[in-house]
Phi, psi and omega in degrees: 000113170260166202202118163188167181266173181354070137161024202273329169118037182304312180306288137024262198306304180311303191286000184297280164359306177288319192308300202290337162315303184276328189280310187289356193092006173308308175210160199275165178330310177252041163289152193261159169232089178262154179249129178225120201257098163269046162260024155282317192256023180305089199103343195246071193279317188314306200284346172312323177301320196288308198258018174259284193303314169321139181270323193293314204259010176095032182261200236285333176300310192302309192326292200264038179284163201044041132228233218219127174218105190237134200255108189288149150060026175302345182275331166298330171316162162305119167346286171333294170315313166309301189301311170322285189323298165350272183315311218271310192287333183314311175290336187261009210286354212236009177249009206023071158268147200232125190243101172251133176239128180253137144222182200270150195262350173268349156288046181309098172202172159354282207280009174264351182294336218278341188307315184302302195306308207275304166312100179283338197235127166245137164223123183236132164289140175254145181298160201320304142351280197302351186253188187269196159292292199319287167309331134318309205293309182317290209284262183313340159278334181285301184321287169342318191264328185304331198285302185314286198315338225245330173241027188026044192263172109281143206204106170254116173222151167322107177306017186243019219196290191323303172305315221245319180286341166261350181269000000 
């Protein structure tokens, strides 16, 4: 369970998660990293069911059995959907399936405890505010060059760009 507010980098970290998953032997090489957001699915449980849970349609469990199924905004689901997330993950636990769930750390409350219960491992990031200059500085140089590499490009920004990003 990862816990941190907005932009803390959860999303990130998870997928960090999976690299180190495959460079260690966790799961194999063509393992899949599906991601499932449920702030898609607000109001909408049946189709939440449908694409977290199915078997027949490709949803999201089946997809990432022997790899990584990581479920963003997990505090939002429906009473109902969390037992289901339970029951469901318990039954995949024998599949080396590696199951990460992210909420949001300023939603804290009741119904985000039973996710602490449920969860043998918590990692809360601290937010952006809470780290230094430096670990901002670290962070936004990294992001830049993954950027760079990705459209294979060089990328220059404005020490005032810079500056408004560290702040």
């Amino acid at each position: 369970l990862i816990v941190g507010e907005s932009g803390t980098g959860k999303s990130y970290f998870s997928r960090l998660m999976y690299e180190f998953a495959i460079a260690s032997g966790v799961v194999g090489e063509d393992a899949q990293y599906v991601k499932f957001n449920c702030s898609y699915y607000a109001n909408k449980e049946d189709d939440l069911f449908e694409a977290l849970f199915s078997d027949s349609k490709g949803g999201a469990f089946q997809r990432a059995q022997g790899g990584v199924l990581f479920i963003d905004h997990v505090d939002l689901m429906s009473p109902s959907a969390k037992n289901k997330l339970f029951e469901i993950s318990n039954s995949y636990s024998d599949k080396h399936m590696i199951l990460i769930c992210a909420l949001d750390g300023n939603q804290k409350h009741v119904t985000t405890e039973v996710f602490y219960k449920n969860f043998p491992i918590h990692i809360e990031l601290p937010s952006l505010a809470e780290r230094s200059f430096e670990e901002r500085l670290e962070l936004v140089e990294h992001f830049f060059m993954d950027e760079a590499n990705k459209v294979k490009k060089e990328i220059r920004i404005n020490s005032e760009v810079l500056r408004c990003f560290l702040l």
